PDB file of C-alpha atoms in Angstrom:
ATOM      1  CA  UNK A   1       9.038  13.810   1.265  1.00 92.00           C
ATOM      2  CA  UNK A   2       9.835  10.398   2.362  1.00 95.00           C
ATOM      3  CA  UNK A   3       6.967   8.101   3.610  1.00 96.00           C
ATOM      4  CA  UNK A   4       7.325   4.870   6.059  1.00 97.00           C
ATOM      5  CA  UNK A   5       4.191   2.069   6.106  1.00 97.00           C
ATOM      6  CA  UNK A   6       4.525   0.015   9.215  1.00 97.00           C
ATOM      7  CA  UNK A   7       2.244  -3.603   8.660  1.00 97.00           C
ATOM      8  CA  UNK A   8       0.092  -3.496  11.365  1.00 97.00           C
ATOM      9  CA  UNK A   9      -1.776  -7.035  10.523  1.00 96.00           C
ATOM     10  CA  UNK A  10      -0.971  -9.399   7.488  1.00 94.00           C
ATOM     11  CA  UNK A  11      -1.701  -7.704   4.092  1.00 94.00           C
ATOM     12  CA  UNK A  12      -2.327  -8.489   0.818  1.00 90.00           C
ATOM     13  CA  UNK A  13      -0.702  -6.528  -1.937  1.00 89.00           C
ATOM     14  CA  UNK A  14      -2.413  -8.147  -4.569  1.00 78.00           C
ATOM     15  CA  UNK A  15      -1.237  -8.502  -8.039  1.00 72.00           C
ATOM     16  CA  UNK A  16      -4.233  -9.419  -9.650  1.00 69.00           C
ATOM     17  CA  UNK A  17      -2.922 -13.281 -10.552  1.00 67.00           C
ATOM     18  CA  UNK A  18      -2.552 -16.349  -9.134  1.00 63.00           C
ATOM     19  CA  UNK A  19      -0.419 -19.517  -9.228  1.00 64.00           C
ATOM     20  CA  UNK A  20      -2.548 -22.615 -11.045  1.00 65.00           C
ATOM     21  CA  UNK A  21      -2.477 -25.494  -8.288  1.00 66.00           C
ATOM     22  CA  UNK A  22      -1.394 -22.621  -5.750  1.00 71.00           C
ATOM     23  CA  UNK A  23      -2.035 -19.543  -4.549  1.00 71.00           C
ATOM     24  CA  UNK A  24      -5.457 -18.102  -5.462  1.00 77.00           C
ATOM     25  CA  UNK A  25      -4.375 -14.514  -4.485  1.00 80.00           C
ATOM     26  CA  UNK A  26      -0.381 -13.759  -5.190  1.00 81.00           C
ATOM     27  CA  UNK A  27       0.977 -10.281  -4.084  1.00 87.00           C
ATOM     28  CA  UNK A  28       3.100  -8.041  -6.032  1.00 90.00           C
ATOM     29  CA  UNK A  29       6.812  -8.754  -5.821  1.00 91.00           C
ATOM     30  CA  UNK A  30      10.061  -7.530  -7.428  1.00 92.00           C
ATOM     31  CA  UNK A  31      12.691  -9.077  -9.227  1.00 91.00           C
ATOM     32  CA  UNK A  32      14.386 -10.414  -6.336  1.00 92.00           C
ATOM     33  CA  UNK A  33      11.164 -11.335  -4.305  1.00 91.00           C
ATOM     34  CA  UNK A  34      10.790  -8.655  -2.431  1.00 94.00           C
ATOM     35  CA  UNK A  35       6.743  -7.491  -1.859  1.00 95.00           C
ATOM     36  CA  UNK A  36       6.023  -4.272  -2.601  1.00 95.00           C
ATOM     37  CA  UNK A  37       2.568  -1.725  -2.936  1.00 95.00           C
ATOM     38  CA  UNK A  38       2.214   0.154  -6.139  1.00 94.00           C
ATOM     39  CA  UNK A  39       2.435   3.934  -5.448  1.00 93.00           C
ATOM     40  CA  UNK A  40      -0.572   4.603  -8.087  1.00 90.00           C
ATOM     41  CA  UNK A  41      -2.844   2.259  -5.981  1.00 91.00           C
ATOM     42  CA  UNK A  42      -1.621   4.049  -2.770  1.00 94.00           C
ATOM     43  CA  UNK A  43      -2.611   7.339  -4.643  1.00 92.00           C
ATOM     44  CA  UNK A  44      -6.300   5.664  -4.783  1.00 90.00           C
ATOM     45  CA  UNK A  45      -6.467   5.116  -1.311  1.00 93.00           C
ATOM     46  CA  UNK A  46      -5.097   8.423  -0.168  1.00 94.00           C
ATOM     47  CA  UNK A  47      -7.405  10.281  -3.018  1.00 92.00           C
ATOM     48  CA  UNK A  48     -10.190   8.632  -1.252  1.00 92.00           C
ATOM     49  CA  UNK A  49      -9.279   9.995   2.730  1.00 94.00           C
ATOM     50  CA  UNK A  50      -8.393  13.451   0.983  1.00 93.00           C
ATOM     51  CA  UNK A  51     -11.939  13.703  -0.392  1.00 91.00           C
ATOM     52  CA  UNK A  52     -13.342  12.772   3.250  1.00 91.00           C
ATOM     53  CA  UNK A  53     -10.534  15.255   4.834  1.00 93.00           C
ATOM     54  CA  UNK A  54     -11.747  17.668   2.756  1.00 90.00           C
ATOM     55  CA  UNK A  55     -15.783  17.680   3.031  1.00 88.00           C
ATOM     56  CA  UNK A  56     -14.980  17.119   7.178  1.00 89.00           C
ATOM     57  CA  UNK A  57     -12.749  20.751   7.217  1.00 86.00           C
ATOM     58  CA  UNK A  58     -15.628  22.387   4.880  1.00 80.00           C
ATOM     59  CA  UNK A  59     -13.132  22.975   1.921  1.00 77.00           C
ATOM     60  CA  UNK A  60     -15.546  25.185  -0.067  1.00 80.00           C
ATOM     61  CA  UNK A  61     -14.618  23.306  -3.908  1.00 82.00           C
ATOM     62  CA  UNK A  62     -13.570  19.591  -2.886  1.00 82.00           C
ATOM     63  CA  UNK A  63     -14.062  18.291  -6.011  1.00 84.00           C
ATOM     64  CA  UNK A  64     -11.672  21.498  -7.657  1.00 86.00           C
ATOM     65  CA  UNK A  65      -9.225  20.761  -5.039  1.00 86.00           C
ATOM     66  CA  UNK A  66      -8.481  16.785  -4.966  1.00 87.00           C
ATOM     67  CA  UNK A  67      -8.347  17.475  -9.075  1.00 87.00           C
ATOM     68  CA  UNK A  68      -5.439  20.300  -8.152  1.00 86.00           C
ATOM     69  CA  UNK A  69      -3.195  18.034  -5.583  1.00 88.00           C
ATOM     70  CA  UNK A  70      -4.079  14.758  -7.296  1.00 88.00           C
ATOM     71  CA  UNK A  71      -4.315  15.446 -11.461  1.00 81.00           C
ATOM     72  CA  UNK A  72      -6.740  12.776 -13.371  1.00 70.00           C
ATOM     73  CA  UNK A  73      -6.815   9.170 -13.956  1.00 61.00           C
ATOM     74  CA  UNK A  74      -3.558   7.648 -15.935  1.00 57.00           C
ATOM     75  CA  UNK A  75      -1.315  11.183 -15.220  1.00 55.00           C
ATOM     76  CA  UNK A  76       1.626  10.379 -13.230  1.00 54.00           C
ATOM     77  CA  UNK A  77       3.880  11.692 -14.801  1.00 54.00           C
ATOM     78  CA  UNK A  78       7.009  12.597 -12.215  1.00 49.00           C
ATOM     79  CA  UNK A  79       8.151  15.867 -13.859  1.00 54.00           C
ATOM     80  CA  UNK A  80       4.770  16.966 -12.977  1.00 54.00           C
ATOM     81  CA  UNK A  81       5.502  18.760  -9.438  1.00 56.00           C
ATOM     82  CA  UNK A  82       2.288  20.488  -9.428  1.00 73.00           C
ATOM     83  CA  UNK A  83       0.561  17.368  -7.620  1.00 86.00           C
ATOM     84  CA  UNK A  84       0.645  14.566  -5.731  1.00 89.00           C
ATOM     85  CA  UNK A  85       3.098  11.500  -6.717  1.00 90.00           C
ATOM     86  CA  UNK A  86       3.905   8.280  -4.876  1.00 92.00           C
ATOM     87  CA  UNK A  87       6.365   5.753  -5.905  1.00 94.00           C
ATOM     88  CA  UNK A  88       5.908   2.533  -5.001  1.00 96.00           C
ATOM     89  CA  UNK A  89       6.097   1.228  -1.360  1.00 97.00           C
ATOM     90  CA  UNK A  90       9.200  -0.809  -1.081  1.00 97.00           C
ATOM     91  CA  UNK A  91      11.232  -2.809   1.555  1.00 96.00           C
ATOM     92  CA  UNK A  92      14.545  -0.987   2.693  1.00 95.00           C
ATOM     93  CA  UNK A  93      17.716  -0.934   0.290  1.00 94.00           C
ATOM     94  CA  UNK A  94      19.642  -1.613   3.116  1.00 94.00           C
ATOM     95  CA  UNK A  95      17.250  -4.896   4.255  1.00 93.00           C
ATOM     96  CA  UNK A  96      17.170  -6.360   0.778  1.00 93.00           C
ATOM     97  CA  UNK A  97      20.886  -6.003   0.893  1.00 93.00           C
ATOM     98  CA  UNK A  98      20.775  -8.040   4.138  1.00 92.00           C
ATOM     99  CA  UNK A  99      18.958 -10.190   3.116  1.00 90.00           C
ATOM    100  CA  UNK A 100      19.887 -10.501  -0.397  1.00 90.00           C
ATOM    101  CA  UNK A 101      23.316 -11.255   0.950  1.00 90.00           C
ATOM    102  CA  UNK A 102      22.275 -14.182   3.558  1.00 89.00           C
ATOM    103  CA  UNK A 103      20.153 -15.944   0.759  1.00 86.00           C
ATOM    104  CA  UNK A 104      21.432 -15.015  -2.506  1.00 79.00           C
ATOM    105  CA  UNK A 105      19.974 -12.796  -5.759  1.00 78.00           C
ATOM    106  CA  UNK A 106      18.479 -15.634  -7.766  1.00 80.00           C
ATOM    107  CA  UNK A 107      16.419 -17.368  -4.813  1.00 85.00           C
ATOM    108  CA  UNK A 108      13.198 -15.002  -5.315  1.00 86.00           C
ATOM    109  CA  UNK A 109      10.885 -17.773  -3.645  1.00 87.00           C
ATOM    110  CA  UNK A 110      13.367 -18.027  -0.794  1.00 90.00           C
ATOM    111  CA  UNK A 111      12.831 -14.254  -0.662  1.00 90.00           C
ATOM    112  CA  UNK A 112       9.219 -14.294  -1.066  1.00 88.00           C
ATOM    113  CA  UNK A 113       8.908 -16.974   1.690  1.00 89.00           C
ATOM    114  CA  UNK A 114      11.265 -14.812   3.929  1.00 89.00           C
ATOM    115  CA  UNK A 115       8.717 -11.837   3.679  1.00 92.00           C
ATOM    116  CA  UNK A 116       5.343 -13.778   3.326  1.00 92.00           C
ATOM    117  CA  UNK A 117       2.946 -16.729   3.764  1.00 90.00           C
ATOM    118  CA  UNK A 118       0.371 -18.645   2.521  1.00 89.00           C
ATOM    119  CA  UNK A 119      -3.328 -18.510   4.370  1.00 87.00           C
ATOM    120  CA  UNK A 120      -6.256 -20.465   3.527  1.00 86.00           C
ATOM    121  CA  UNK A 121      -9.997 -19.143   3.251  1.00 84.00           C
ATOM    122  CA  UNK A 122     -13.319 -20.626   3.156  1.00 82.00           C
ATOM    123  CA  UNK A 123     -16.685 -19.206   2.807  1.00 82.00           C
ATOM    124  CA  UNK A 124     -19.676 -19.957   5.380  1.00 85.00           C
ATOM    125  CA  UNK A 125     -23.380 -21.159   4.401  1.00 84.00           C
ATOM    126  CA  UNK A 126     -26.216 -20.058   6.125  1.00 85.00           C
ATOM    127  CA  UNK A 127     -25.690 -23.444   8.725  1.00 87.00           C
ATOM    128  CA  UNK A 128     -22.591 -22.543   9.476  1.00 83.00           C
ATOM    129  CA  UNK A 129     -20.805 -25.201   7.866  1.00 86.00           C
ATOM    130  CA  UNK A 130     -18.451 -24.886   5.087  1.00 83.00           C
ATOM    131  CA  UNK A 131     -19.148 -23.975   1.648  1.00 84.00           C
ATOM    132  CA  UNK A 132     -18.344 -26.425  -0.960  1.00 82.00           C
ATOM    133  CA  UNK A 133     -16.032 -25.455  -3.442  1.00 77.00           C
ATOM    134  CA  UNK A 134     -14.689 -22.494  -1.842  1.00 75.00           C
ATOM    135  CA  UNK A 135     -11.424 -23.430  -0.188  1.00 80.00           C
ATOM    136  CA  UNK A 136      -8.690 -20.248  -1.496  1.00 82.00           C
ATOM    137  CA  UNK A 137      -5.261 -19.745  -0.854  1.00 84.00           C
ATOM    138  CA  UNK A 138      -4.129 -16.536  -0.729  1.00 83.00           C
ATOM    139  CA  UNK A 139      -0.419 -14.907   0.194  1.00 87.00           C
ATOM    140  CA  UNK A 140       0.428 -12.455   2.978  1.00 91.00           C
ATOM    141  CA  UNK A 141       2.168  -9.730   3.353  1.00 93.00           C
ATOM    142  CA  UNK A 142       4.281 -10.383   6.600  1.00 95.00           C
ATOM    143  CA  UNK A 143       2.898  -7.810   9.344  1.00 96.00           C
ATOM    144  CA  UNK A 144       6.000  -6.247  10.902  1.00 96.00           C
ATOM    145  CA  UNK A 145       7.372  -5.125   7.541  1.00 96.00           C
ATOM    146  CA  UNK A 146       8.395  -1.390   6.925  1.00 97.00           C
ATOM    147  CA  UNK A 147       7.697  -0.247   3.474  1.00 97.00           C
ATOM    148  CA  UNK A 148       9.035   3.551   2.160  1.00 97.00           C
ATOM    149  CA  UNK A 149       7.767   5.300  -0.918  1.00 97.00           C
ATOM    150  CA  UNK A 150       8.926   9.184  -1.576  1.00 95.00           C
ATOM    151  CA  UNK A 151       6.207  11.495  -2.251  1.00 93.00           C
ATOM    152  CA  UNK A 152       6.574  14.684  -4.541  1.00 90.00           C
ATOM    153  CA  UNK A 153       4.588  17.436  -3.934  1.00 89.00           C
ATOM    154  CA  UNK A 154       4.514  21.272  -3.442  1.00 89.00           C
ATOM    155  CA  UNK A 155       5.474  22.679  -0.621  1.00 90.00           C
ATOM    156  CA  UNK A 156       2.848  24.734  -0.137  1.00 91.00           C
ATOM    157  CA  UNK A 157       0.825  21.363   0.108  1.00 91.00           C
ATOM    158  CA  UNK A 158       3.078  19.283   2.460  1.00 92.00           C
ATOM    159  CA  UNK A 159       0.671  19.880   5.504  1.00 93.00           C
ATOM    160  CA  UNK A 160      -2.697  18.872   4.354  1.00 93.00           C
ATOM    161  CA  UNK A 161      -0.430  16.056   2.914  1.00 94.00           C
ATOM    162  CA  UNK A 162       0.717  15.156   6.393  1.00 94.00           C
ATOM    163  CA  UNK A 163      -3.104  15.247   7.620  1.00 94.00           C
ATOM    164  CA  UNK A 164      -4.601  13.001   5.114  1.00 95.00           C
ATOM    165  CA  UNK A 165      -1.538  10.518   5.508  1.00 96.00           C
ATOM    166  CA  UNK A 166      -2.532  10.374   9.613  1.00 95.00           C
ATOM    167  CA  UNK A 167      -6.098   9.288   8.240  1.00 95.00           C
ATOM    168  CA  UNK A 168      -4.816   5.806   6.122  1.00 95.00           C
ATOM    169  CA  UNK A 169      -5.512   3.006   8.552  1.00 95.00           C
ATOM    170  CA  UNK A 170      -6.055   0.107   5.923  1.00 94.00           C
ATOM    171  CA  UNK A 171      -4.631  -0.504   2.507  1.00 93.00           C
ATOM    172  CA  UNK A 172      -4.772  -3.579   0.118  1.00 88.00           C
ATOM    173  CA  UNK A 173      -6.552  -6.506  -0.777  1.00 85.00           C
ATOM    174  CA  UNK A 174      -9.457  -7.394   1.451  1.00 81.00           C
ATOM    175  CA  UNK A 175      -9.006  -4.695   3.999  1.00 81.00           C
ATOM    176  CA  UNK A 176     -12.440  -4.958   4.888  1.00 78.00           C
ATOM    177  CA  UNK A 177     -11.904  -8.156   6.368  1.00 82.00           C
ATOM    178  CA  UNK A 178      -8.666  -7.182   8.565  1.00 84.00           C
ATOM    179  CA  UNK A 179      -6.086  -7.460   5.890  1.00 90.00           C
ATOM    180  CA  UNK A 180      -3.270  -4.707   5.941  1.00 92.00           C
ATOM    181  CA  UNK A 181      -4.118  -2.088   8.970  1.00 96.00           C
ATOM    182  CA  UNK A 182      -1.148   0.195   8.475  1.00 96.00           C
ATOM    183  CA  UNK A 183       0.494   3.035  10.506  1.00 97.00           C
ATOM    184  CA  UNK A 184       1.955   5.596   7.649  1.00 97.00           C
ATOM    185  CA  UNK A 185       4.361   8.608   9.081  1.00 95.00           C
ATOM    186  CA  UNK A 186       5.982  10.946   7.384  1.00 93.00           C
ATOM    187  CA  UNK A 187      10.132  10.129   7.643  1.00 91.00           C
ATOM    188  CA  UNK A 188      12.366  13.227   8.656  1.00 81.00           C
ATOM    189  CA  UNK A 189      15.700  13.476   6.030  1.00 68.00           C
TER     190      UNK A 189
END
């Protein structure tokens, strides 16, 4: 099953580093400098709505049945078709080769820059003025962007699938704070 991600808002697909002098918060990014969302974080977030999905339509073993479609911790292995696997969520084939072609394979910060930008962040004190020391930089995930991951599964499982995938609304790095509202549908072939 083939997955799209539409960016609703700016995201951050964070990569756990950042640039010294830089960027505080850097996102993950291919060879070429294309973002992208690991598939195994994804699987997190969807694990997460699936346990709600499931407690809200009175599944009578939750706990039995997330373990079923989703396996445990560190087990994604692909041959596996007895549950749930996500690749990663990438940019289009055919818009990397687009773009790829317009700006050329060994400009990955041209690429990065085509897909992303820098935002700054401060913290608040209790007076409402600015928090010393607390200036951050952090990069964005362009909203706009379509991002596809394919999705193995059983068949038998494909609808529930569908369900929970209807109930992402935010994924990445500081969601809480309006980062990376996302509209996920399931592609036809």
């Amino acid at each position: 099953m083939k997955i799209k991600m539409e960016l609703l808002s700016d995201a951050i697909f964070g990569n756990g580093m950042s640039v010294p002098g830089g960027e505080d918060i850097s996102v993950l990014r291919d060879m070429y400098g294309f973002p992208y969302y690991k598939g195994s974080t994804f699987k997190g977030v969807f694990r997460e709505e699936l346990c709600r999905y499931l407690e809200w339509t009175k599944n009578e073993n939750p706990k039995k049945e997330v373990d079923r479609l989703m396996g445990f911790g560190g087990d994604d292995n692909v041959l596996n078709t007895d549950k749930i696997v996500f690749s990663d969520f990438c940019i289009s084939d055919k818009v990397k080769d687009i773009v790829l072609a317009e700006i050329g394979e060994n400009q990955s910060d041209q690429v990065l820059d085509a897909c992303t930008h820098l935002r700054t962040f401060t913290s608040i004190s209790e007076d409402g003025s600015v928090k010393e020391g607390s200036l951050r930089i952090g990069r964005c995930v362009d909203k706009g962007l379509y991002f596809y991951s394919e999705l193995n599964c059983q068949e038998k499982d494909v609808k529930v699938i569908e369900e929970v995938l209807k109930l992402i609304k935010w994924i990445g790095t500081m969601r809480n704070r309006g980062f990376g509202k996302v509209k996920i549908t399931v592609v036809e072939e």
